[in-house]
XYZ file of C-alpha atoms in Angstrom:
715
model
C 18.353 -9.208 117.811
C 22.058 -9.312 116.934
C 21.909 -8.023 113.369
C 24.029 -4.966 114.126
C 26.899 -7.208 115.269
C 26.852 -9.789 112.501
C 30.350 -9.261 111.121
C 32.185 -11.886 109.032
C 34.222 -14.468 110.903
C 37.964 -13.918 110.920
C 39.982 -15.668 108.212
C 43.688 -16.404 107.775
C 46.021 -18.272 105.449
C 47.028 -15.500 103.038
C 49.995 -16.382 100.822
C 53.071 -14.346 101.876
C 54.853 -12.137 99.292
C 57.755 -14.560 98.848
C 55.375 -17.315 97.827
C 53.283 -15.084 95.569
C 56.445 -14.057 93.728
C 56.863 -17.654 92.528
C 53.318 -19.046 92.389
C 50.054 -17.579 91.116
C 47.214 -18.389 93.496
C 43.500 -18.151 92.885
C 41.844 -17.827 96.306
C 38.123 -17.292 96.882
C 36.535 -17.000 100.285
C 32.909 -17.392 101.195
C 31.835 -14.957 103.893
C 30.470 -16.668 107.003
C 28.605 -14.802 109.740
C 27.960 -15.730 113.381
C 24.439 -16.642 112.237
C 23.651 -17.709 108.687
C 22.198 -15.030 106.415
C 19.715 -16.023 103.719
C 21.479 -19.273 102.830
C 22.622 -22.289 104.874
C 25.691 -23.934 103.372
C 26.013 -27.165 105.385
C 24.289 -29.179 108.074
C 25.517 -27.686 111.350
C 25.730 -24.040 110.302
C 24.026 -22.001 113.035
C 20.873 -20.098 112.054
C 19.480 -19.099 115.470
C 20.443 -19.074 119.137
C 18.228 -19.429 122.194
C 19.274 -18.309 125.687
C 17.741 -19.621 128.910
C 18.608 -20.213 132.563
C 19.164 -23.945 132.041
C 20.215 -26.162 129.183
C 16.875 -27.983 129.280
C 14.953 -24.726 128.876
C 17.231 -23.639 126.049
C 16.665 -26.926 124.229
C 12.894 -26.556 124.715
C 13.137 -23.065 123.247
C 14.983 -24.376 120.201
C 12.134 -26.805 119.598
C 9.770 -23.843 119.244
C 11.859 -22.184 116.546
C 10.620 -22.826 113.020
C 12.844 -22.177 110.036
C 11.482 -22.130 106.500
C 13.962 -23.670 104.100
C 13.858 -23.649 100.331
C 15.812 -26.755 99.316
C 18.717 -26.196 96.933
C 20.779 -28.799 95.048
C 23.603 -30.116 97.258
C 27.176 -30.549 96.081
C 28.936 -33.239 98.108
C 31.475 -34.749 95.700
C 34.529 -32.614 94.906
C 34.880 -33.952 91.379
C 31.190 -33.385 90.635
C 31.583 -29.869 92.046
C 34.040 -29.087 89.230
C 31.691 -30.231 86.462
C 30.245 -27.563 84.150
C 26.815 -26.609 85.364
C 27.374 -27.886 88.911
C 25.349 -26.107 91.566
C 27.491 -23.428 93.207
C 27.971 -23.427 96.967
C 28.486 -19.660 96.773
C 26.367 -18.176 93.974
C 28.653 -15.150 93.638
C 31.568 -17.388 92.587
C 32.029 -18.334 88.919
C 32.610 -21.970 89.970
C 33.256 -24.031 93.116
C 37.046 -23.638 93.186
C 38.174 -22.076 96.468
C 41.930 -22.343 95.877
C 43.853 -23.171 92.706
C 47.540 -23.095 91.868
C 50.184 -25.050 89.993
C 53.928 -25.200 90.400
C 56.891 -26.998 88.874
C 60.639 -27.303 89.346
C 63.187 -28.939 87.041
C 62.463 -30.630 83.717
C 59.476 -32.821 84.514
C 58.470 -33.655 80.949
C 62.035 -34.547 80.014
C 62.394 -36.801 83.054
C 59.213 -38.705 82.242
C 60.383 -39.068 78.635
C 63.721 -40.531 79.778
C 62.219 -42.831 82.403
C 62.450 -46.607 82.164
C 59.446 -47.038 84.438
C 56.377 -44.864 85.058
C 53.766 -45.723 87.680
C 50.408 -43.985 87.929
C 47.768 -44.357 90.584
C 44.829 -42.529 92.132
C 44.878 -42.367 95.928
C 42.022 -41.211 98.155
C 42.271 -40.017 101.750
C 38.922 -39.934 103.503
C 37.318 -37.123 105.453
C 37.868 -37.512 109.162
C 38.148 -35.206 112.105
C 39.835 -34.389 115.401
C 37.887 -35.892 118.315
C 39.111 -34.268 121.544
C 37.678 -35.834 124.685
C 36.571 -32.343 125.710
C 34.295 -30.743 123.144
C 34.349 -27.017 122.534
C 33.003 -24.781 125.295
C 32.717 -21.082 126.117
C 31.807 -19.038 129.169
C 31.555 -15.263 128.699
C 31.005 -12.606 131.349
C 30.488 -8.888 130.839
C 30.479 -5.909 133.114
C 33.680 -5.757 135.142
C 35.280 -2.332 135.437
C 38.659 -3.368 134.043
C 37.383 -5.176 130.973
C 34.213 -5.169 128.947
C 34.137 -8.937 128.539
C 36.062 -11.944 129.828
C 35.873 -15.178 127.886
C 36.967 -18.583 129.146
C 37.140 -20.893 126.159
C 38.421 -24.211 124.877
C 40.616 -22.740 122.152
C 44.139 -22.919 120.723
C 44.668 -19.286 119.664
C 43.466 -16.907 122.403
C 45.030 -13.738 121.015
C 43.465 -14.320 117.590
C 40.092 -14.769 119.268
C 40.672 -11.589 121.310
C 41.281 -9.648 118.091
C 38.173 -11.079 116.447
C 35.992 -10.236 119.465
C 37.387 -6.713 119.701
C 36.319 -6.146 116.108
C 32.843 -7.602 116.591
C 32.229 -5.768 119.871
C 33.744 -2.520 118.608
C 36.092 -2.065 121.582
C 39.881 -2.015 122.092
C 41.519 -5.418 122.424
C 42.731 -4.662 125.972
C 39.097 -4.602 127.097
C 38.634 -8.203 125.963
C 40.308 -10.863 128.069
C 40.450 -14.374 126.630
C 41.518 -17.178 128.949
C 42.145 -20.739 127.794
C 42.374 -22.816 130.972
C 43.074 -26.566 130.949
C 41.894 -27.673 127.518
C 41.125 -31.339 126.953
C 42.626 -31.817 123.506
C 42.731 -29.530 120.480
C 44.555 -31.140 117.521
C 43.834 -28.110 115.278
C 40.074 -28.535 115.633
C 40.030 -25.735 118.221
C 42.263 -23.387 116.232
C 39.465 -21.983 114.051
C 37.205 -19.029 114.906
C 33.706 -20.515 115.018
C 30.253 -18.980 114.992
C 29.795 -19.733 118.697
C 33.067 -17.976 119.548
C 31.417 -14.725 118.468
C 27.855 -15.443 119.542
C 28.366 -16.314 123.215
C 30.369 -13.163 124.140
C 27.908 -11.070 122.102
C 25.042 -12.510 124.132
C 26.857 -11.878 127.426
C 27.420 -8.230 126.497
C 23.867 -7.784 125.206
C 22.251 -9.407 128.256
C 24.709 -8.206 130.895
C 24.824 -11.735 132.344
C 27.273 -14.647 132.149
C 26.463 -17.011 129.303
C 27.741 -20.570 128.893
C 27.671 -22.871 125.868
C 29.027 -26.428 125.846
C 29.107 -28.347 122.585
C 27.662 -31.858 122.602
C 29.208 -34.633 120.538
C 26.590 -34.471 117.776
C 27.194 -30.738 117.411
C 30.927 -31.388 117.300
C 30.538 -33.892 114.485
C 28.237 -31.641 112.493
C 29.830 -28.250 112.977
C 33.420 -28.508 114.239
C 36.028 -28.384 111.503
C 36.495 -31.528 109.424
C 39.782 -32.524 107.811
C 41.731 -34.607 105.275
C 39.640 -35.723 102.213
C 41.979 -35.446 99.272
C 42.330 -37.200 95.911
C 45.804 -37.586 94.387
C 46.476 -38.578 90.795
C 50.139 -39.379 91.323
C 52.782 -40.297 88.745
C 56.355 -41.390 89.453
C 59.095 -41.657 86.829
C 62.139 -43.783 87.614
C 65.114 -45.657 86.237
C 65.005 -49.435 85.995
C 66.769 -49.769 89.362
C 64.105 -47.661 91.094
C 65.973 -44.338 91.229
C 63.393 -41.561 91.199
C 63.576 -39.122 88.304
C 60.376 -37.099 88.652
C 57.093 -36.771 90.511
C 53.888 -35.357 89.099
C 50.639 -34.973 91.030
C 47.171 -33.533 90.602
C 45.546 -32.894 93.978
C 41.864 -32.338 94.622
C 40.873 -31.253 98.127
C 37.310 -31.132 99.457
C 37.324 -27.819 101.318
C 33.756 -27.928 102.605
C 31.506 -24.887 102.520
C 34.019 -22.234 103.626
C 37.751 -21.659 103.362
C 38.851 -19.978 106.609
C 42.466 -21.124 106.262
C 43.158 -19.982 102.701
C 46.127 -21.737 101.129
C 47.282 -23.482 104.329
C 45.986 -27.015 103.746
C 46.608 -27.374 100.008
C 50.040 -25.783 100.151
C 51.067 -27.774 103.214
C 50.389 -30.907 101.185
C 52.518 -29.694 98.285
C 55.391 -28.567 100.523
C 55.600 -32.007 102.168
C 54.895 -34.287 99.225
C 58.519 -35.072 98.304
C 59.499 -35.965 101.873
C 63.101 -37.076 102.493
C 63.654 -38.224 98.904
C 65.978 -36.883 96.199
C 63.602 -35.458 93.583
C 64.749 -32.623 91.340
C 61.848 -32.679 88.871
C 58.412 -32.050 90.314
C 55.108 -30.675 89.028
C 51.810 -30.282 90.824
C 48.370 -28.815 90.197
C 46.042 -28.226 93.131
C 42.357 -27.408 93.417
C 40.544 -26.991 96.743
C 36.841 -27.256 96.036
C 33.820 -25.955 97.956
C 31.087 -28.470 98.800
C 28.026 -28.495 101.074
C 29.890 -30.068 103.971
C 31.368 -28.752 107.201
C 34.378 -26.511 106.506
C 37.828 -28.025 106.291
C 40.571 -26.891 108.702
C 43.961 -28.119 109.940
C 43.893 -31.298 111.997
C 47.037 -32.829 113.523
C 49.380 -32.980 110.546
C 47.428 -30.440 108.457
C 47.913 -31.676 104.888
C 51.008 -33.731 105.665
C 49.411 -37.166 106.302
C 47.694 -36.853 102.922
C 50.971 -36.030 101.175
C 52.807 -38.876 102.892
C 50.039 -41.350 102.077
C 50.164 -40.526 98.372
C 53.961 -40.500 98.094
C 54.627 -43.590 100.207
C 51.905 -45.590 98.478
C 53.390 -44.490 95.160
C 56.817 -45.732 96.230
C 55.312 -49.131 97.070
C 53.882 -49.246 93.545
C 57.284 -48.376 92.143
C 59.036 -51.021 94.256
C 56.735 -53.716 92.881
C 57.094 -52.415 89.327
C 60.902 -52.659 89.384
C 61.063 -55.790 91.579
C 62.910 -54.173 94.487
C 62.199 -54.581 98.195
C 60.355 -51.438 99.406
C 62.987 -50.741 102.067
C 65.796 -51.075 99.527
C 63.993 -48.700 97.156
C 63.826 -46.083 99.880
C 67.506 -46.517 100.744
C 68.301 -45.788 97.117
C 66.334 -42.534 97.082
C 66.775 -41.053 100.552
C 68.732 -37.833 101.005
C 71.915 -38.657 102.905
C 73.062 -36.753 106.014
C 76.110 -35.519 104.114
C 73.778 -33.566 101.774
C 72.232 -31.506 104.605
C 71.345 -28.699 104.625
C 69.402 -29.762 101.535
C 67.600 -27.285 99.270
C 64.551 -28.948 97.707
C 64.096 -26.141 95.197
C 60.648 -25.372 96.617
C 59.415 -22.659 98.948
C 57.830 -23.316 102.309
C 54.440 -21.836 103.226
C 56.155 -18.897 104.955
C 57.699 -17.913 101.602
C 61.246 -18.948 102.537
C 63.330 -21.537 100.662
C 62.427 -25.068 101.691
C 65.827 -26.197 102.975
C 66.055 -29.192 105.338
C 68.311 -28.063 108.180
C 69.517 -31.244 109.906
C 68.799 -34.935 110.393
C 69.725 -38.438 109.235
C 66.980 -39.886 107.069
C 68.729 -43.175 106.181
C 69.620 -43.665 109.837
C 65.978 -43.174 110.816
C 64.927 -45.781 108.242
C 67.317 -48.381 109.608
C 66.274 -47.653 113.200
C 62.568 -48.007 112.359
C 63.166 -51.265 110.459
C 65.075 -52.663 113.419
C 62.338 -51.551 115.832
C 59.805 -53.883 114.169
C 62.281 -56.580 113.058
C 61.670 -55.931 109.361
C 64.081 -58.642 108.253
C 62.439 -61.174 110.571
C 58.974 -60.429 109.198
C 60.229 -60.860 105.647
C 61.944 -64.161 106.548
C 58.824 -65.735 108.064
C 56.231 -64.506 105.552
C 56.454 -67.539 103.266
C 55.914 -70.069 106.031
C 53.070 -68.054 107.543
C 51.261 -67.688 104.235
C 51.473 -71.425 103.683
C 49.464 -71.757 106.911
C 46.954 -69.106 105.848
C 48.398 -66.369 108.080
C 48.743 -63.080 106.201
C 51.285 -60.854 107.901
C 52.834 -57.789 106.326
C 55.200 -54.938 107.077
C 55.093 -51.381 105.796
C 57.087 -48.204 106.264
C 56.474 -44.501 105.740
C 58.929 -41.603 105.952
C 58.319 -37.895 106.237
C 59.976 -34.545 106.794
C 57.838 -31.955 108.572
C 58.190 -28.189 108.690
C 57.729 -27.213 112.353
C 57.958 -24.134 114.535
C 56.059 -21.774 112.273
C 56.555 -18.066 112.996
C 56.303 -15.212 112.962
C 56.910 -15.138 116.735
C 55.782 -16.120 120.199
C 56.213 -14.232 123.432
C 57.158 -14.972 127.023
C 57.186 -12.988 130.257
C 59.450 -14.207 133.063
C 59.175 -12.582 136.480
C 60.608 -13.311 139.936
C 58.621 -12.818 143.119
C 59.980 -11.702 146.477
C 60.826 -15.254 147.578
C 62.669 -16.224 144.412
C 59.695 -17.962 142.847
C 59.448 -17.745 139.045
C 56.311 -16.811 137.104
C 56.245 -17.495 133.354
C 53.537 -16.404 130.921
C 53.346 -17.156 127.213
C 50.856 -16.824 124.395
C 51.224 -20.519 123.599
C 48.433 -22.331 125.412
C 48.365 -26.019 126.273
C 45.804 -28.618 125.249
C 47.616 -31.454 126.946
C 51.084 -31.149 125.398
C 52.788 -30.685 128.766
C 53.698 -27.023 128.254
C 53.603 -26.352 131.970
C 56.333 -28.931 132.521
C 58.443 -28.238 129.434
C 58.421 -24.451 129.735
C 59.094 -24.657 133.467
C 62.042 -26.919 132.736
C 63.406 -24.486 130.147
C 62.999 -21.533 132.521
C 64.544 -23.409 135.445
C 67.568 -24.446 133.374
C 68.093 -20.950 131.958
C 67.729 -19.239 135.330
C 69.424 -21.796 137.548
C 66.490 -22.458 139.888
C 64.638 -25.562 141.016
C 61.887 -26.812 138.723
C 59.275 -26.731 141.483
C 59.776 -22.992 141.976
C 58.473 -22.200 138.470
C 54.810 -21.594 137.622
C 53.660 -21.340 133.995
C 50.571 -19.556 132.656
C 49.671 -20.050 129.008
C 46.895 -18.703 126.863
C 45.734 -15.740 128.953
C 45.605 -12.469 127.024
C 45.613 -10.659 130.358
C 49.032 -12.097 131.210
C 50.888 -11.236 127.988
C 49.976 -8.558 125.483
C 50.685 -10.390 122.254
C 50.703 -14.000 121.152
C 50.083 -16.356 118.272
C 48.980 -19.642 119.865
C 49.502 -23.381 119.790
C 49.315 -25.139 116.426
C 51.701 -26.164 113.626
C 54.081 -27.946 116.051
C 55.428 -24.559 117.127
C 55.318 -24.463 120.939
C 58.821 -25.643 121.801
C 60.492 -23.801 118.923
C 59.019 -20.318 119.293
C 57.569 -20.201 122.829
C 60.314 -22.395 124.317
C 63.049 -20.171 122.928
C 61.177 -17.052 124.068
C 61.008 -18.478 127.605
C 64.727 -19.311 127.515
C 65.658 -15.839 126.274
C 63.498 -14.033 128.842
C 64.808 -16.253 131.650
C 68.363 -15.534 130.497
C 67.744 -11.785 130.774
C 66.324 -12.166 134.284
C 69.333 -14.283 135.252
C 71.624 -11.464 134.108
C 69.612 -8.984 136.233
C 69.972 -11.231 139.279
C 73.709 -11.656 138.859
C 74.189 -7.913 138.431
C 72.500 -7.285 141.788
C 74.163 -10.274 143.471
C 77.561 -8.875 142.496
C 76.999 -6.086 145.021
C 75.736 -8.464 147.686
C 78.683 -10.862 147.329
C 81.224 -8.166 146.476
C 82.322 -9.981 143.342
C 82.126 -9.491 139.606
C 78.892 -10.700 137.981
C 80.866 -12.837 135.542
C 82.420 -14.683 138.485
C 79.044 -15.706 139.925
C 76.930 -18.817 139.479
C 73.160 -19.153 139.928
C 72.255 -22.747 140.599
C 69.535 -24.474 142.605
C 68.010 -21.120 143.519
C 71.229 -19.847 145.135
C 73.892 -17.406 143.983
C 77.545 -18.047 144.847
C 81.052 -17.203 143.728
C 82.204 -19.762 141.193
C 84.246 -22.437 142.953
C 83.300 -21.166 146.439
C 79.917 -22.744 147.287
C 80.198 -21.569 150.893
C 79.390 -18.041 149.680
C 75.930 -19.140 148.516
C 73.076 -16.666 149.057
C 69.407 -17.623 148.479
C 67.820 -15.998 145.458
C 65.069 -14.497 147.640
C 67.658 -12.631 149.702
C 69.232 -11.155 146.550
C 65.819 -9.932 145.413
C 64.962 -8.431 148.794
C 68.295 -6.614 148.937
C 67.593 -4.904 145.643
C 64.085 -3.618 146.306
C 65.071 -0.429 148.244
C 67.588 0.590 145.591
C 65.041 0.035 142.825
C 62.584 2.269 144.653
C 65.165 5.028 145.312
C 66.218 5.040 141.677
C 62.601 5.401 140.618
C 63.180 2.715 138.016
C 60.533 0.309 139.221
C 61.097 -3.227 140.430
C 63.316 -5.335 138.198
C 63.761 -9.086 137.838
C 61.352 -9.294 134.927
C 61.769 -9.619 131.169
C 59.498 -9.898 128.153
C 60.808 -11.435 124.939
C 59.083 -11.952 121.607
C 61.055 -14.621 119.789
C 61.016 -14.708 116.009
C 62.356 -17.460 113.752
C 64.096 -17.174 110.358
C 61.958 -19.998 108.993
C 60.722 -23.397 110.122
C 62.857 -26.249 111.430
C 62.468 -29.685 109.854
C 61.612 -32.626 112.064
C 61.594 -36.056 110.463
C 60.711 -39.672 111.139
C 60.226 -43.110 109.696
C 57.235 -45.173 110.854
C 57.076 -48.960 110.466
C 54.045 -51.164 111.053
C 53.586 -54.922 111.227
C 49.998 -56.077 110.674
C 48.078 -59.300 110.383
C 44.985 -59.488 108.197
C 42.239 -62.070 108.593
C 41.260 -62.855 105.004
C 37.946 -64.382 106.154
C 36.688 -61.415 108.209
C 38.733 -58.521 106.830
C 39.942 -57.638 110.318
C 43.321 -55.893 110.559
C 45.442 -56.195 113.704
C 48.481 -53.970 114.167
C 50.973 -56.258 115.885
C 53.975 -53.961 116.218
C 54.676 -50.338 115.516
C 58.000 -48.517 115.450
C 58.838 -44.827 115.155
C 62.353 -43.486 114.681
C 62.068 -39.714 114.893
C 64.183 -36.584 115.139
C 62.724 -33.598 116.995
C 66.079 -31.953 117.581
C 67.078 -31.561 121.205
C 64.695 -33.543 123.437
C 63.465 -31.363 126.306
C 61.465 -33.944 128.257
C 61.671 -37.586 127.065
C 58.418 -38.687 128.710
C 56.439 -35.877 127.061
C 58.064 -36.668 123.722
C 57.069 -40.313 124.114
C 53.493 -39.341 124.938
C 53.218 -37.010 121.972
C 54.422 -39.675 119.560
C 52.089 -42.322 120.965
C 49.069 -40.049 120.976
C 49.687 -39.084 117.367
C 50.119 -42.702 116.315
C 46.788 -43.559 117.950
C 45.043 -40.904 115.865
C 46.881 -42.022 112.740
C 45.825 -45.636 113.282
C 42.255 -44.369 113.595
C 42.606 -42.681 110.222
C 44.142 -45.790 108.694
C 41.564 -48.301 109.890
C 38.406 -46.784 111.355
C 37.458 -43.145 111.066
C 35.401 -41.635 108.224
C 32.918 -38.781 108.019
C 30.249 -39.647 105.462
C 27.444 -37.614 103.850
C 24.554 -38.725 101.671
C 23.744 -37.198 98.275
C 21.663 -34.451 99.906
C 24.515 -33.354 102.158
C 23.080 -34.970 105.301
C 25.726 -36.237 107.723
C 25.451 -40.003 108.203
C 28.112 -40.360 110.903
C 26.896 -38.070 113.675
C 27.623 -40.234 116.720
C 30.108 -42.772 118.021
C 27.639 -45.466 116.976
C 28.571 -44.680 113.367
C 31.983 -43.018 113.608
C 34.581 -45.312 115.157
C 37.684 -44.141 116.998
C 40.496 -46.421 118.178
C 40.448 -47.728 121.723
C 43.220 -49.316 123.763
C 42.429 -52.574 121.944
C 43.282 -51.122 118.518
C 46.360 -49.083 119.411
C 49.460 -51.284 119.214
C 52.526 -51.368 121.396
C 54.774 -48.610 120.072
C 58.543 -48.655 120.169
C 60.061 -45.194 119.869
C 63.651 -44.478 118.882
C 64.787 -40.930 119.661
C 67.310 -39.439 117.245
C 68.630 -36.004 118.207
C 69.935 -33.719 115.468
C 69.705 -30.185 116.904
C 68.420 -27.499 114.582
C 70.839 -24.638 113.892
C 67.865 -22.287 113.471
C 67.125 -21.608 117.142
C 69.231 -21.380 120.320
C 67.685 -24.440 121.995
C 68.217 -26.586 118.890
C 64.656 -27.915 119.121
C 62.215 -28.967 116.407
C 58.461 -29.398 116.650
C 56.927 -32.720 117.591
C 53.208 -32.436 118.289
C 51.884 -33.501 114.890
C 54.520 -35.993 113.802
C 53.003 -39.118 115.327
C 49.818 -38.710 113.272
C 51.547 -38.174 109.913
C 52.985 -41.623 109.207
C 50.431 -44.241 110.329
C 47.898 -44.140 107.446
C 50.657 -44.776 104.904
C 52.644 -47.262 107.015
C 49.548 -49.319 107.893
C 48.224 -49.252 104.323
C 51.613 -50.393 103.020
C 51.655 -53.217 105.572
C 48.108 -54.331 104.698
C 48.905 -54.444 100.990
C 52.074 -56.381 101.784
C 50.122 -58.856 103.918
C 47.590 -59.411 101.133
C 50.154 -59.603 98.336
C 49.205 -63.255 97.592
C 45.727 -62.004 96.668
C 47.011 -59.276 94.366
C 45.220 -56.661 96.459
C 45.858 -53.004 95.627
C 45.208 -50.487 98.433
C 44.350 -47.029 97.124
C 42.345 -45.496 99.962
C 41.615 -45.422 103.663
C 40.112 -46.361 106.050
C 40.864 -50.059 105.707
C 37.736 -51.268 107.453
C 36.829 -54.983 107.387
C 34.183 -54.554 104.700
C 36.631 -52.627 102.516
C 39.312 -55.299 102.988
C 36.850 -58.013 101.977
C 35.787 -55.990 98.946
C 39.447 -55.632 97.890
C 39.967 -59.382 98.182
C 36.809 -60.077 96.162
C 37.866 -57.622 93.468
C 41.316 -59.191 93.223
C 40.079 -62.805 93.252
C 38.784 -65.126 95.942
C 41.963 -67.249 96.266
C 45.542 -66.242 96.939
C 47.659 -66.014 93.809
C 49.353 -69.316 93.135
C 46.901 -71.383 95.220
C 45.015 -74.334 93.779
């Protein structure tokens, strides 16, 4: 029925010219359609759609559909997928490699030759996934005179979806309106263009009736984008005192059946692997491999938690090899604030030099250690272990590129009463945009916060936009709002100069009133200034003013940073891990709203703890998903999320007028590494070696059995 509209789903993640000039990429993409053609690549790929007047009827209709499948060999292990003769996920490819590249800086071979100590380890990060409380959902309606189709959807990138629908429907983009109302969580999972995103509007247009689709949790687990799942073969070369000389890594990423994000995930991992450490010699080889699993896409952190896990676990190995306390080893290798801006010698994903702009990495380390009483934990470990209590402490540091371009837009407009209307292409999924952007607009204009209304993620409200992902909202959209509000302020003051018979530069706009500086008795309400200008605007034929549209670009990303520290207790009899204390010392530049910042950090930590201890998507050898419900896939509850102490460090970025850096993903980046380091520290008497997550009770018990049933040194 829909064969004439089955166009490939939109893809992104093309390497920019600056990056291609330095690195040779092999990138292959499998073409995915709104409904599978000829071949099904993973459990959850849509093959048919039934439409009815109720969900129950639609489900009954699905039961009547019969699909004839010819079974094909499944490829579910990324290493097996690389073997000669492995079944190919996409028969037209010569092998199963979706993305491949290698890169090096400095003299890596020479550094390893000179090294006093070399540590090597294989680290695995499991496949897990964003689990928003609200699953994906779409309502599409066709037939209004102004637009051909209006789509209300749970999505993070409305303008991208508008462009994709315009192409599929064969109409101009202005005849497609995409609205993303209150969205209950996104985390990157809702940033992809899915089969249903195309199908539901197509059905509404074809039938001439509104069509609704709401994803259930099983569908989410089978078909929404999965994430993580990397293997790192990491090598560190160092002097005898623990000073890093070189890092070498081979990264294998399980991409799933399709590669809609191109180089994004593998290159994000490479760009963040070295973190805040002084490393001048670095080599990496990366392969993202196609398997018969749900496609891989960015999930809160997008390649960064994997990089931090590998590097921070490697540093723990190095600390033990040279006999240095892990915190002392990091102090020795951290980039000092006096060295900033610091050029790593690499390029960021946008093709620009990877230069850390501002921060204090050693200061963040000390603040995080103090937040969990690192010294106190170390002092009491001996006595606790003698009583059979295994308590450990671990840290993890990262630097995160945030505020990805190329731009974001904002419209700021005053109404006749002095109320402020703000629209931006950055839509909210719970980040508090409505509050933060209103605060920025109110400060820039000089009005009361309650007079500002913010609309995000409506393609009918602003012509162009990028969306909300990559910790970019405050940096690009926030600065666009500030710039547009500043232009409107200038318009107001120019008009108020005539009303108050004073020069515009001598006027103040504060609290929604305009007055001559130093003479508050001259104050005139903003609404009166606007009303006074309307006749002159009309006579001039220039249209009504007090509005501005700004599209804010950025030269490159800003670099947020943090150190996470975790204190855990491990029950050696049951394998249960309890996170007792958790500290985060972070720098997101200028803090706009402290309460929102606190919430973002805590929410990210909760997801990171889930990745460290509980969550894992698992398939059997035939590619059947084994964890398709919350009976099998565990997420942290209030019982598992620890008390979190947050230390705010503010080092404004020089790369944007507000001095802000991104924050949304940071909380999720550090926990897997920090918790794993703490668990290994707690179980040091057993000689346990942690190389993968999640650290579930059965895995903890297996590690203890493998290392020996009794603590080292016990009778």
